PDB file of C-alpha atoms in Angstrom:
ATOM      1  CA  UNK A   1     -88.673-125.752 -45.765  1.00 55.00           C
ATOM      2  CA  UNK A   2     -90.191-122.663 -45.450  1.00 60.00           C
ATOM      3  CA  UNK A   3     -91.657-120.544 -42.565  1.00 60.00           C
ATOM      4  CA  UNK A   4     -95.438-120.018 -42.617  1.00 69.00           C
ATOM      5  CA  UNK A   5     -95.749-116.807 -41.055  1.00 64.00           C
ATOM      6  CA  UNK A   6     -97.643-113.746 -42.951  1.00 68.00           C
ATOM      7  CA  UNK A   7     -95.909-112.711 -46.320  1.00 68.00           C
ATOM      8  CA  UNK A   8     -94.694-109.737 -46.234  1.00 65.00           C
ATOM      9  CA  UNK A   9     -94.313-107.898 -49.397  1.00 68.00           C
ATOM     10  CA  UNK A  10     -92.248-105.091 -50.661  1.00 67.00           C
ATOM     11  CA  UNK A  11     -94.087-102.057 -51.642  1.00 65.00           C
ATOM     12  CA  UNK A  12     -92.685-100.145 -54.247  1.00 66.00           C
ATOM     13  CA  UNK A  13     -93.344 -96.430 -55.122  1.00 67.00           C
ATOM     14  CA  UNK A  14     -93.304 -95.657 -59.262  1.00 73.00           C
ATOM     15  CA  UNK A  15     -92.897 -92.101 -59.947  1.00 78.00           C
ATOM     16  CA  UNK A  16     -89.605 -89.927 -60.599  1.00 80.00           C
ATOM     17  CA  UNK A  17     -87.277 -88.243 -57.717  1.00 87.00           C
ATOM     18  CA  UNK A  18     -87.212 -84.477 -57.612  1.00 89.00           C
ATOM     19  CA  UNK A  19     -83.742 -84.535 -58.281  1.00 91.00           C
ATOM     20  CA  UNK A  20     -84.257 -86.507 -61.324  1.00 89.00           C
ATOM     21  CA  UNK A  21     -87.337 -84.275 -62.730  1.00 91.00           C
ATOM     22  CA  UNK A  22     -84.488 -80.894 -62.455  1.00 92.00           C
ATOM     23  CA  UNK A  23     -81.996 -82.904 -64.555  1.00 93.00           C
ATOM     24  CA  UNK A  24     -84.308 -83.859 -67.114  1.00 92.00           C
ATOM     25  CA  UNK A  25     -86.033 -80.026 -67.054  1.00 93.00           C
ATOM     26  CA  UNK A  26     -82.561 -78.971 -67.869  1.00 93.00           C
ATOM     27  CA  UNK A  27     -81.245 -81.126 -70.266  1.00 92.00           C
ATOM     28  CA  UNK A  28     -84.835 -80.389 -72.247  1.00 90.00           C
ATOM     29  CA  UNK A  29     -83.772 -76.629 -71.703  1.00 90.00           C
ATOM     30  CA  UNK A  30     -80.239 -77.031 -73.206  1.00 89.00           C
ATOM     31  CA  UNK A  31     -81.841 -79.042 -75.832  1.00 86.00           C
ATOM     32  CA  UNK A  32     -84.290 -76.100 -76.893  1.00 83.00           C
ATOM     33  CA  UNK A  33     -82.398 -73.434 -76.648  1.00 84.00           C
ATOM     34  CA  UNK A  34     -79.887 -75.050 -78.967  1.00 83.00           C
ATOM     35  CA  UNK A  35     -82.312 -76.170 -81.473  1.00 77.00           C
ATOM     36  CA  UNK A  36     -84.120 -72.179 -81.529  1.00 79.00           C
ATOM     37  CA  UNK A  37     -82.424 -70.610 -83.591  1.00 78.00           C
ATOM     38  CA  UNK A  38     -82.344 -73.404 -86.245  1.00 80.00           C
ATOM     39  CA  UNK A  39     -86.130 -73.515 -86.330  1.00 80.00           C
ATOM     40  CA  UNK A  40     -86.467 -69.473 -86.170  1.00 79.00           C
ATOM     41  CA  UNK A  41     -83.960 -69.460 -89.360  1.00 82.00           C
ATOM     42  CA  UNK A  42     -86.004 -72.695 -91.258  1.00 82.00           C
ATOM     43  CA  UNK A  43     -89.335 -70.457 -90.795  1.00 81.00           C
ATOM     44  CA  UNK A  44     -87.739 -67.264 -92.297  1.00 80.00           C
ATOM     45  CA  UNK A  45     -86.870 -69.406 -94.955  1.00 85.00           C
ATOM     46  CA  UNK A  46     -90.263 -71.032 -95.484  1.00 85.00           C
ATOM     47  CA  UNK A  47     -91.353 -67.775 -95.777  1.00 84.00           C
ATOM     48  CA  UNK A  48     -89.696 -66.008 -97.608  1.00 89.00           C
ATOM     49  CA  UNK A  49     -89.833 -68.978-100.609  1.00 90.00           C
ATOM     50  CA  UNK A  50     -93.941 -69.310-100.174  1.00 89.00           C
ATOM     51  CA  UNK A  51     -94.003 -65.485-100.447  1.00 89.00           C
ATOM     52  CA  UNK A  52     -91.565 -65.447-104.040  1.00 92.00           C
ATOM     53  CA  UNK A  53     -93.944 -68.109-104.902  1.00 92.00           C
ATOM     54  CA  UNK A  54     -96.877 -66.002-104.618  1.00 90.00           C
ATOM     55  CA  UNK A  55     -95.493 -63.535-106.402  1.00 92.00           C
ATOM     56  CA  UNK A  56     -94.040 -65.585-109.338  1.00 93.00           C
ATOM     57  CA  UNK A  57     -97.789 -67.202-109.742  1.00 92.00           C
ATOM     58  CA  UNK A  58     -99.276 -63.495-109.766  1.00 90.00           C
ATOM     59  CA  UNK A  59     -97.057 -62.714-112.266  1.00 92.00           C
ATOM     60  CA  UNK A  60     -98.143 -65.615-114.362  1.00 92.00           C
ATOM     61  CA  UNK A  61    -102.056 -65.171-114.149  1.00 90.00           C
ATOM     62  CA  UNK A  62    -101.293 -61.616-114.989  1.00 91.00           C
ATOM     63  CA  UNK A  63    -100.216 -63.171-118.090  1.00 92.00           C
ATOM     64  CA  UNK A  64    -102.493 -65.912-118.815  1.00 90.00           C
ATOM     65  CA  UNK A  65    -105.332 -63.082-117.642  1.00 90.00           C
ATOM     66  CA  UNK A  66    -104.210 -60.758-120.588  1.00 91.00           C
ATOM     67  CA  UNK A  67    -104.226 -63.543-122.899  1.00 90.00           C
ATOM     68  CA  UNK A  68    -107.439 -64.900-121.976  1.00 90.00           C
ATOM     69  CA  UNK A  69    -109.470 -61.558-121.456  1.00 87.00           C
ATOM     70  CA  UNK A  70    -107.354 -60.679-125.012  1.00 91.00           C
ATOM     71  CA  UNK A  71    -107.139 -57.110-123.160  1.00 91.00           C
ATOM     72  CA  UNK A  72    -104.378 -55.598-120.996  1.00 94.00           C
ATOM     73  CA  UNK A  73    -103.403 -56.307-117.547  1.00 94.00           C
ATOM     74  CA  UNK A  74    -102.081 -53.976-114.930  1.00 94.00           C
ATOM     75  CA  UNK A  75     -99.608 -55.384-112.300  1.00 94.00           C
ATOM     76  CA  UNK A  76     -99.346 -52.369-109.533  1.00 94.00           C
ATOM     77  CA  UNK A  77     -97.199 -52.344-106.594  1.00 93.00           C
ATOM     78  CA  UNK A  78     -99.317 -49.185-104.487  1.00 91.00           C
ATOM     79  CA  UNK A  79     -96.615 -47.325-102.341  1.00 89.00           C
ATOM     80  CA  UNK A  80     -95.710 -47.851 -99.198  1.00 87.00           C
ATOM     81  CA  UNK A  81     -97.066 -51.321 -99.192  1.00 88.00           C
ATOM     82  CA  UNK A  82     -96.520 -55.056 -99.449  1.00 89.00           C
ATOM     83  CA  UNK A  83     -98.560 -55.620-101.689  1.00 90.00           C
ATOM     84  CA  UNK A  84     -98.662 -56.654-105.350  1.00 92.00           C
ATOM     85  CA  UNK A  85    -102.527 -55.921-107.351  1.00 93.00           C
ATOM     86  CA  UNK A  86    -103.287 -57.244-110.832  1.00 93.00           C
ATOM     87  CA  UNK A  87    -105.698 -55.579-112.359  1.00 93.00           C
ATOM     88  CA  UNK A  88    -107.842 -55.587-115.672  1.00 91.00           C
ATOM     89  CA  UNK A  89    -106.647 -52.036-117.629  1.00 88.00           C
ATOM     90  CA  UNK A  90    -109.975 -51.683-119.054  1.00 87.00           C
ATOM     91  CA  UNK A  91    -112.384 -51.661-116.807  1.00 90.00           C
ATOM     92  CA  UNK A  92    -110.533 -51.589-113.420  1.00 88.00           C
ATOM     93  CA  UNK A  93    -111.977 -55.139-112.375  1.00 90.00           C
ATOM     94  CA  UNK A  94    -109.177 -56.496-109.558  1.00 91.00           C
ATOM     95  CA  UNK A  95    -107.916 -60.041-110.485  1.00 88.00           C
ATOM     96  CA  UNK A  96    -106.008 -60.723-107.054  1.00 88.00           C
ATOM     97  CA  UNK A  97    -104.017 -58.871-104.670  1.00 88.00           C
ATOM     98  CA  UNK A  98    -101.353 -60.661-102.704  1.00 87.00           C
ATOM     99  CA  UNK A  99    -100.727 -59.209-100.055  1.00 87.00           C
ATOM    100  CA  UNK A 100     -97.243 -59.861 -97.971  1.00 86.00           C
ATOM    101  CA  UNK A 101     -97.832 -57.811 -95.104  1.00 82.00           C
ATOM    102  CA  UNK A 102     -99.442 -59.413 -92.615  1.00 70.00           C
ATOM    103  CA  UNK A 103     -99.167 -63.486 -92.227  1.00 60.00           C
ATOM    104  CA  UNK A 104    -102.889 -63.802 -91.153  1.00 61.00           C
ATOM    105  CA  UNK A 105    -105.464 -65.855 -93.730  1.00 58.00           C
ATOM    106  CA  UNK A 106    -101.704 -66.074 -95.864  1.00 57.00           C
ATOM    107  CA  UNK A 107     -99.452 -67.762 -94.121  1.00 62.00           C
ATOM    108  CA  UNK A 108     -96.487 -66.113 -95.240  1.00 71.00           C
ATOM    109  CA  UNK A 109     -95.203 -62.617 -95.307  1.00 78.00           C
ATOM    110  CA  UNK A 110     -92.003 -60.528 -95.853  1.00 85.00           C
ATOM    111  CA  UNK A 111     -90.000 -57.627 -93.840  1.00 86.00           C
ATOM    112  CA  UNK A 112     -88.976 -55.612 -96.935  1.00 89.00           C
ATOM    113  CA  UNK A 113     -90.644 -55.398-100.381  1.00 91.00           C
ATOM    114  CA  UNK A 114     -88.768 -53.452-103.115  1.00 92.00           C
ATOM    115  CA  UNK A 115     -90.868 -53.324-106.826  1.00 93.00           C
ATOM    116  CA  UNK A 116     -89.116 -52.164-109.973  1.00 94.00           C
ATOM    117  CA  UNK A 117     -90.986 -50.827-111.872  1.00 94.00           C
ATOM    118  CA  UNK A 118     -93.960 -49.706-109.646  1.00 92.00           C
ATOM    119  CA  UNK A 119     -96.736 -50.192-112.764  1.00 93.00           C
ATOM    120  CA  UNK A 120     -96.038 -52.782-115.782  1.00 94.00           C
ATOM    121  CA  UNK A 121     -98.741 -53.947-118.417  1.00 94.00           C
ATOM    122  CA  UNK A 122     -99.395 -57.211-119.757  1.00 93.00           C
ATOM    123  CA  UNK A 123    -100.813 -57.415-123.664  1.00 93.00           C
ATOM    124  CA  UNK A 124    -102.780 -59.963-124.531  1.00 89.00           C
ATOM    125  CA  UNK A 125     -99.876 -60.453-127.072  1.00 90.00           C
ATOM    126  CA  UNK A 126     -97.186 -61.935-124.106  1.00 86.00           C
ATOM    127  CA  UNK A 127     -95.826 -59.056-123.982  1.00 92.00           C
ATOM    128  CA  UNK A 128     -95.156 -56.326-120.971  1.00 93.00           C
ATOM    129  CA  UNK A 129     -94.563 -52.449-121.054  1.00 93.00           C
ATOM    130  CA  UNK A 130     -91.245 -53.341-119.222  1.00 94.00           C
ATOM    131  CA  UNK A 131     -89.244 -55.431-117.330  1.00 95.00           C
ATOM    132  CA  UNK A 132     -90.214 -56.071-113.749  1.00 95.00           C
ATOM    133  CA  UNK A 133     -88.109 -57.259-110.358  1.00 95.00           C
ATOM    134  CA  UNK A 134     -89.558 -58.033-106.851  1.00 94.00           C
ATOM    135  CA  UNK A 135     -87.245 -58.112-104.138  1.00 94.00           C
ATOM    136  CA  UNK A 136     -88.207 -59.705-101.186  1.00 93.00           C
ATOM    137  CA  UNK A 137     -86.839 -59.957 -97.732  1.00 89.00           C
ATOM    138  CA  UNK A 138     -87.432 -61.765 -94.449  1.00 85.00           C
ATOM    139  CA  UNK A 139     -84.712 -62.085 -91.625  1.00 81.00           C
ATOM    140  CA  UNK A 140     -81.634 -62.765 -93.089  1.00 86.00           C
ATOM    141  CA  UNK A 141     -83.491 -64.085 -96.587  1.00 89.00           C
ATOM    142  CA  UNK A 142     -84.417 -62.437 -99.982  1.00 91.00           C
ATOM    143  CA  UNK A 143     -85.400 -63.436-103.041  1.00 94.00           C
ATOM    144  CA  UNK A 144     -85.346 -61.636-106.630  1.00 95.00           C
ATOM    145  CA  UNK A 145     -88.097 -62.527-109.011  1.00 95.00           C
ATOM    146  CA  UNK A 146     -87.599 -61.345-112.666  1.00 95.00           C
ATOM    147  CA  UNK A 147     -90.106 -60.643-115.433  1.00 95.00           C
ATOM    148  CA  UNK A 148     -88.595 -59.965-118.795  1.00 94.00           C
ATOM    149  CA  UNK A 149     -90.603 -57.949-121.235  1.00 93.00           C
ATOM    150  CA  UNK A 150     -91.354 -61.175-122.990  1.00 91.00           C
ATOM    151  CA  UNK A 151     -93.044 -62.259-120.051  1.00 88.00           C
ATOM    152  CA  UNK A 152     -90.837 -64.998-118.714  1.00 92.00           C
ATOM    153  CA  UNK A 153     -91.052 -65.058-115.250  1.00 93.00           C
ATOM    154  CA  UNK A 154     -87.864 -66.291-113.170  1.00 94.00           C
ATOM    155  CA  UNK A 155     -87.071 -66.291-109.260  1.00 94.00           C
ATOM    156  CA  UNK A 156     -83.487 -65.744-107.789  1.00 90.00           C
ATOM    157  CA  UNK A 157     -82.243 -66.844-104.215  1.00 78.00           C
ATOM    158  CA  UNK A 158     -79.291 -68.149-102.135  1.00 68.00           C
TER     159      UNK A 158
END
């Protein structure tokens, strides 16, 4: 049998110690700081690619652009910039500028741009007045992308 007094119930508190809040603070701050640099190298990398991307497309509406407007196109690289402008010979008119200097609108940009030669035309024939190579760098990253003077376009990296 069982008494019949009042019931008396346990009361339990939910919630987490202090001590264990600290432990799992610093196993979450052993965890991230481990983890950084792998993420800060994987976004270099995503960069740098999206940015040879950008370029490599340019390079190809440059060409489709001469073929289409059956009149040259001018790919300039202006000094001291990051940026790449393709242009209609002609009459001036700007077809795009990419522009790698700055990651706001683009979403991508580079620390180092090196173009060889600064100015190359596109005939409407497929052609170019040269060969032309983009170097790109960001962090640790680069990427070479090629144009022969037969206008195949071709990008290089690790």
């Amino acid at each position: 049998m069982y008494p019949r007094g009042p019931i008396v119930r346990r009361r339990t508190v939910g919630g987490f110690t202090l001590i264990e809040l600290v432990i799992a603070m610093t196993l979450f701050a052993i965890l991230a700081s481990v983890g950084m640099p792998r993420v800060s190298e994987a976004i270099s990398l995503a960069r740098i690619d999206r940015a040879a991307r950008a370029v490599a497309v340019d390079l190809e509406q440059a060409m489709t652009m001469a073929a289409r407007q059956r009149q040259p196109v001018r790919i300039e690289h202006p000094a001291g910039t990051r940026r790449l402008v393709v242009t209609d010979l002609a009459d001036g008119t700007v077809y795009s500028t990419t522009n790698l200097e700055t990651t706001v609108g683009t979403g991508f940009s580079v620390d180092g741009m090196v173009v060889e030669p600064a100015i190359v035309d596109v005939y409407s024939t497929g052609q170019t007045s040269s060969a032309l190579t983009v170097n790109l760098t960001a962090g640790q990253y680069s990427r070479t992308i090629t144009m022969s003077p037969a206008g195949q376009i071709r990008v290089f990296g690790p």
